[in-house]
Structure formats: C-alpha cells, structure tokens
mmCIF file of C-alpha atoms in Angstrom:
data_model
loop_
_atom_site.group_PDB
_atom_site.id
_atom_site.type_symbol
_atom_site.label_atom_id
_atom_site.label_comp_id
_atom_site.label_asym_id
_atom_site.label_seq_id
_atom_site.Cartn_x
_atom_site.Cartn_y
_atom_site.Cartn_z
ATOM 1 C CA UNK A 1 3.024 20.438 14.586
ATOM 2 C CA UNK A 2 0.640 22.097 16.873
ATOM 3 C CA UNK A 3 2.214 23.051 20.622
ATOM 4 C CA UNK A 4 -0.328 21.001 21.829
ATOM 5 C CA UNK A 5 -0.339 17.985 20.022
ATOM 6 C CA UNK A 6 0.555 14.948 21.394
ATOM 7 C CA UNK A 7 3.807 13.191 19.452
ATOM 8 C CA UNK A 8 2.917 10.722 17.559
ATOM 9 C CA UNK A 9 5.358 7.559 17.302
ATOM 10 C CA UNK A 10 6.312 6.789 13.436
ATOM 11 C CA UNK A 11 5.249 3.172 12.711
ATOM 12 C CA UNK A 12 6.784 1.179 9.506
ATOM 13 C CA UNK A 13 4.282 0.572 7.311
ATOM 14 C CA UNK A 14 3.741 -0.963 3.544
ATOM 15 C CA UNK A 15 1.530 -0.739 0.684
ATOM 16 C CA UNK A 16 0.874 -2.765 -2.202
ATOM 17 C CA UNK A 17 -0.416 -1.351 -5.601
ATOM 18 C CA UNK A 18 -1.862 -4.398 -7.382
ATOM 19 C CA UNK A 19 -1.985 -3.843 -10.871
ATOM 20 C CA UNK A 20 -3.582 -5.543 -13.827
ATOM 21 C CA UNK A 21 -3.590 -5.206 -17.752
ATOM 22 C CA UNK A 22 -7.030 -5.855 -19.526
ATOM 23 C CA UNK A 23 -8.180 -4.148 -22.994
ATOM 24 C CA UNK A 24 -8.696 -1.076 -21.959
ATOM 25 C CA UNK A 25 -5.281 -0.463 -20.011
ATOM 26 C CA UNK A 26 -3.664 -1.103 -16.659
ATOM 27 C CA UNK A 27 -6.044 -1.081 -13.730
ATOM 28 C CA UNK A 28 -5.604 -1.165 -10.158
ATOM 29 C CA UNK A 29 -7.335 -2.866 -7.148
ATOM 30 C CA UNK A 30 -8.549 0.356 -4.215
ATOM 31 C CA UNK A 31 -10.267 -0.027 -1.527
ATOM 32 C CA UNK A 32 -12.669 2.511 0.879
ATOM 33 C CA UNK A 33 -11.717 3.186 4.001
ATOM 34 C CA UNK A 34 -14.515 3.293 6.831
ATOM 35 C CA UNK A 35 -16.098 6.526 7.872
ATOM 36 C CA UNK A 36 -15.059 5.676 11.362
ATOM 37 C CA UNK A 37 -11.508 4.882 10.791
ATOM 38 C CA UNK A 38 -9.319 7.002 13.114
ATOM 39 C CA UNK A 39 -6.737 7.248 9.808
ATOM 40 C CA UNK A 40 -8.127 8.445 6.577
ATOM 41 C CA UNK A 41 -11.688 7.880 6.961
ATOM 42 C CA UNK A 42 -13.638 7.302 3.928
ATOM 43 C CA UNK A 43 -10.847 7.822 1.556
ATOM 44 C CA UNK A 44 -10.057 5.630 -0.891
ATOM 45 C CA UNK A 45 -6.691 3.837 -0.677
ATOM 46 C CA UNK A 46 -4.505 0.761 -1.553
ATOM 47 C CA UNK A 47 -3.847 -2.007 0.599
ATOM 48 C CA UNK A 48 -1.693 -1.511 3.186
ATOM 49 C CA UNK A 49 -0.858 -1.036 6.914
ATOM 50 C CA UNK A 50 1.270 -1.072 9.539
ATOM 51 C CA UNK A 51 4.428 -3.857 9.602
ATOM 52 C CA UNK A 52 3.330 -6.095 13.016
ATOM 53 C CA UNK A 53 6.082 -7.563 14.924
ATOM 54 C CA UNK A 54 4.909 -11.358 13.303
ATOM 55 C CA UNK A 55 5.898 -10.373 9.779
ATOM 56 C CA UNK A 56 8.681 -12.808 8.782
ATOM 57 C CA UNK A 57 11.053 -11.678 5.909
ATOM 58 C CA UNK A 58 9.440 -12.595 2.526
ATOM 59 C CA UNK A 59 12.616 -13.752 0.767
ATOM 60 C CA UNK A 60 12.994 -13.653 -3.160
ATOM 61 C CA UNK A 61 10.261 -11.285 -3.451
ATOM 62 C CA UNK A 62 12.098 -8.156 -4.206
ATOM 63 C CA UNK A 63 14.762 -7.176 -6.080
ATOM 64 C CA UNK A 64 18.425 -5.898 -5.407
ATOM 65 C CA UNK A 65 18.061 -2.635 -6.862
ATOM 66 C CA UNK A 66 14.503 -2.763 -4.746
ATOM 67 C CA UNK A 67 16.270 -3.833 -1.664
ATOM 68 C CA UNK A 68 18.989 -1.278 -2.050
ATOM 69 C CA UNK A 69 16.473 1.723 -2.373
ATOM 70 C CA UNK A 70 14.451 0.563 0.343
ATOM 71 C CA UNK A 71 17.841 1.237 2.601
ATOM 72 C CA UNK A 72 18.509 4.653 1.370
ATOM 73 C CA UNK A 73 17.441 7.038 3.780
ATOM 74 C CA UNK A 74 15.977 4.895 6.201
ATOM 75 C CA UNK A 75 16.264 4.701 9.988
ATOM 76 C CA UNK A 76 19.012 2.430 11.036
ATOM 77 C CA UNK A 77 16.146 0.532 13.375
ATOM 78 C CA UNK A 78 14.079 0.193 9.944
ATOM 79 C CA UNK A 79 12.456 -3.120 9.027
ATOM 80 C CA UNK A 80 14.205 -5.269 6.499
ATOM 81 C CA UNK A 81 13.238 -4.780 2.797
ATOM 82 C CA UNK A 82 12.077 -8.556 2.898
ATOM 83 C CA UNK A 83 10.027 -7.595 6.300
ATOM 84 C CA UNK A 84 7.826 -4.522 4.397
ATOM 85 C CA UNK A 85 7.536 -7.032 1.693
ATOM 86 C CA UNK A 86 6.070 -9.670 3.893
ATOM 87 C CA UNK A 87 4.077 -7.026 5.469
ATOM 88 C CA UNK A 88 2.566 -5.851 2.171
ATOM 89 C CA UNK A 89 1.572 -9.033 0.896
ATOM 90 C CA UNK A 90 0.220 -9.610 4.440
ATOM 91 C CA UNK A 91 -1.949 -6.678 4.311
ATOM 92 C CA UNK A 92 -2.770 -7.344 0.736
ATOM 93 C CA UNK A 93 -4.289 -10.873 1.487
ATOM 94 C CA UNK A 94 -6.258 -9.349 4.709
ATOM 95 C CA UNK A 95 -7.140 -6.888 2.906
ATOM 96 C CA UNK A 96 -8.307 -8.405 0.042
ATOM 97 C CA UNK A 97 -8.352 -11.857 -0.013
ATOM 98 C CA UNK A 98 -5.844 -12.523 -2.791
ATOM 99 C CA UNK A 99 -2.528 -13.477 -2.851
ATOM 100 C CA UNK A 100 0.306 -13.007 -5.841
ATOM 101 C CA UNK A 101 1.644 -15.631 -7.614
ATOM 102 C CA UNK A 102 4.779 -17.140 -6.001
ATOM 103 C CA UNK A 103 7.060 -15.820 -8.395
ATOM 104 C CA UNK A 104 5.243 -12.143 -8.228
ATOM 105 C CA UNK A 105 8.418 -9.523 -7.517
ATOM 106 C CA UNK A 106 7.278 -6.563 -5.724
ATOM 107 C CA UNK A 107 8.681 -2.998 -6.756
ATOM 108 C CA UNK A 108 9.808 -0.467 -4.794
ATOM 109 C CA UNK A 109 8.062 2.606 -6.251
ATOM 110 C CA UNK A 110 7.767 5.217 -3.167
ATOM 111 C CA UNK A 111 8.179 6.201 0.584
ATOM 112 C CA UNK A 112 5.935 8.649 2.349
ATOM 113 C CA UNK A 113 5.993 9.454 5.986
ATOM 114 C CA UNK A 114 2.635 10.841 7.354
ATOM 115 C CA UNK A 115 3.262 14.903 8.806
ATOM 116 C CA UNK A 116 3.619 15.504 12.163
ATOM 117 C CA UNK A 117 0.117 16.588 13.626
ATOM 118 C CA UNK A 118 -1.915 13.783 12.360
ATOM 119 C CA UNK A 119 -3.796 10.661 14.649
ATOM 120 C CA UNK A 120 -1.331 8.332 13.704
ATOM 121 C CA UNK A 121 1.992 8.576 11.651
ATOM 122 C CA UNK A 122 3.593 5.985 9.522
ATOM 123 C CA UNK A 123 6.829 5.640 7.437
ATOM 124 C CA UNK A 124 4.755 3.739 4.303
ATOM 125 C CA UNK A 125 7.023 2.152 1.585
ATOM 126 C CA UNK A 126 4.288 1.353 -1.792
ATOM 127 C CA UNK A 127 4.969 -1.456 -4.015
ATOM 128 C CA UNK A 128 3.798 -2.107 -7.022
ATOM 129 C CA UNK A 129 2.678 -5.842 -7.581
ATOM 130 C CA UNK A 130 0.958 -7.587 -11.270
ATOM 131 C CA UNK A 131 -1.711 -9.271 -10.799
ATOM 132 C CA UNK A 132 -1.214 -12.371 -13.030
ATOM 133 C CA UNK A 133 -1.446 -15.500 -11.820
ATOM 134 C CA UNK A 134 -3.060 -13.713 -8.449
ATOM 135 C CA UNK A 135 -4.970 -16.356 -6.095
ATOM 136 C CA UNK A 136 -8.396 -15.409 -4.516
ATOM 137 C CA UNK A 137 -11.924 -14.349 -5.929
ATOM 138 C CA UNK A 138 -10.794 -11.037 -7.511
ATOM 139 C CA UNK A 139 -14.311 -9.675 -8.426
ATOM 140 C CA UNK A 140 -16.217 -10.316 -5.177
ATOM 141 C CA UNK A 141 -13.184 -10.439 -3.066
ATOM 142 C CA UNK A 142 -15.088 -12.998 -1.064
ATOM 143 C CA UNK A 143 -11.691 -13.943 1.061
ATOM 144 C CA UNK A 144 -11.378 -10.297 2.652
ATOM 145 C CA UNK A 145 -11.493 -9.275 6.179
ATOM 146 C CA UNK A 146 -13.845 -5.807 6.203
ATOM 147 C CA UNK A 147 -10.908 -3.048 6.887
ATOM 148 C CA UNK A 148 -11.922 -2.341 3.094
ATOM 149 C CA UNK A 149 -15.314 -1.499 1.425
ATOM 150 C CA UNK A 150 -15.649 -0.953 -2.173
ATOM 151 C CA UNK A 151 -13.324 -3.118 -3.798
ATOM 152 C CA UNK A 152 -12.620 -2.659 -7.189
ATOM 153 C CA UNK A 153 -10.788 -2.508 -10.366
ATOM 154 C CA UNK A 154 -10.254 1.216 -11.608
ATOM 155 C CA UNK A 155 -7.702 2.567 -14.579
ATOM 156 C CA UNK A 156 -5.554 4.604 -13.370
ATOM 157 C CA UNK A 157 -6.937 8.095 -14.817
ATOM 158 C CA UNK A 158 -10.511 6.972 -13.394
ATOM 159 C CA UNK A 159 -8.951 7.097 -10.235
ATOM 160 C CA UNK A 160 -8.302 10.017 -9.724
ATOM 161 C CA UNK A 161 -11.779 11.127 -9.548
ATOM 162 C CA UNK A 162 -11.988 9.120 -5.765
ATOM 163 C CA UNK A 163 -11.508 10.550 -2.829
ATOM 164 C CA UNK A 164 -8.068 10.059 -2.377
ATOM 165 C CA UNK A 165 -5.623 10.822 0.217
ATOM 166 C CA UNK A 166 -2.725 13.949 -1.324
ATOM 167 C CA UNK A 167 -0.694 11.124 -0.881
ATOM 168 C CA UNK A 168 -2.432 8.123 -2.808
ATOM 169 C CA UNK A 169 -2.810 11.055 -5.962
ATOM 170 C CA UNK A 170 1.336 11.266 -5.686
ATOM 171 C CA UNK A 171 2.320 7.991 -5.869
ATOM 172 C CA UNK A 172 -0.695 7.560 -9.051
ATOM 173 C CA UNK A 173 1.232 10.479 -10.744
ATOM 174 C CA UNK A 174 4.843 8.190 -10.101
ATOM 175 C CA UNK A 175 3.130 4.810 -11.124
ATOM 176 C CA UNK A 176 1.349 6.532 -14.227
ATOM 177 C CA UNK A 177 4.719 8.164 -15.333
#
C-alpha cells in the first residue's frame, strides 16, 4: 500500500456465479460494470456486492461442508455463511432480476479479498448457483435494477475474452476445473 493512501475498511461481500447447461455446454450469466463505477469500472463481472446490515440468514441454502469452509480462515466478526448466502441471492435478484429455485443450494467455490491500495476493499466469498428452475425473464432481464449493463449468457471459455477483473479470470479457471 502506498504511504499515502488512505486505509480502506474491508467490507464482507458475496458473489453468485449462475450457471446453466444448454447444448453447447455450461454457460454463465455476467454482467458490465459502468464506466463510472468507483470499483471496477467497465469490467465485466458476476453478480455480487457488498453484505448490507438487512441481509437475514438464508437458511437451507448451503451446505455443511459449504458452511464449514466458509468459517475457515475468516474473521471472528465475519458474517454467517447463511448471511453471504442471503446476500448473494440478494444481489443476484437486484442485479438481475431472477431468483433460484427454492431448493437451489449455493456452493462455496472461492474467497478473494481486494489488495490494499484500491477505492474500496472487500472480503468476497463466490458461489456457484444452477440455474434450473430460476424465476425472472432470463433473456431480457427485464426485472433488473441498472448496477449491470450487458447481461448475458456466455460459455465459460468465451469468457475469457471480456474484460475481466484478475480476479473474475481466477475463480473461471477454479469453476472450469
């Protein structure tokens, strides 16, 4: 970190990585940031965002094994597991518009905390989420707010070629492995 940069608080954050299977292999939903977002601005990126104080635990939507990873490592004042999954559904359905099935699980798949230096820093936990039995317009994505631009389905080797965030191409490597 620079000597004159100011410190930057760590926020909790959480992502979801919706996925879908057609004929031509698993797909993903991504999003474009705005070019006037003060955190990775124009770069292409899941849904996801900071966990807000309202987020009430999402109960039955992770698993053990999930829950247990999600406390390794973590800061003892850490949200819940079920609170970063109510977060990232919350996001997802801003976001978005759509919302998973009610028996969707969401798995753990990777942490990443933002380096010191940067406008704002989170601690993000990703999920990974299917998309069957999703709820919402999932071509026009007519129930999203406008944090997003760009909506769309992409297979995971197509995209690559966006203009991602280091991060976002890390966690494609662990989801495509």
């Amino acid at each position: 970190m620079k000597a004159d940069a100011p410190h930057q608080p760590i926020r909790a954050a959480a992502t979801v990585i919706l996925w879908r299977q057609t004929a031509n292999g698993p797909q993903i939903l991504m999003g474009q940031r705005g070019a006037g977002a003060a955190f990775m601005p124009s770069k292409y990126v899941f849904p996801g965002g900071a966990v807000d104080a309202t987020d009430s635990p999402a109960a039955g939507r992770i698993t053990p094994d999930c829950r247990a990873r999600l406390l390794l490592h973590c800061p003892a004042d850490a949200p819940a597991p079920d609170t970063l999954a109510a977060a990232a559904l919350r996001e997802l359905h801003e976001e978005t518009g759509l919302i998973p099935a009610p028996d969707a699980i969401l798995h753990f798949v990777f942490r990443a905390i933002t380096p010191p230096g940067r406008t704002r820093r989170f601690d993000a936990r990703f999920f990974l989420v299917s998309a069957a039995g999703v709820q919402g317009d999932t071509v026009n994505f007519t129930g999203a707010e406008d944090e997003l631009s760009h909506l769309h389905w992409i297979g995971l080797s197509d995209a690559r070629a966006l203009d991602l965030p280091f991060i976002t191409e890390v966690v494609l490597a662990e989801i495509t492995a």
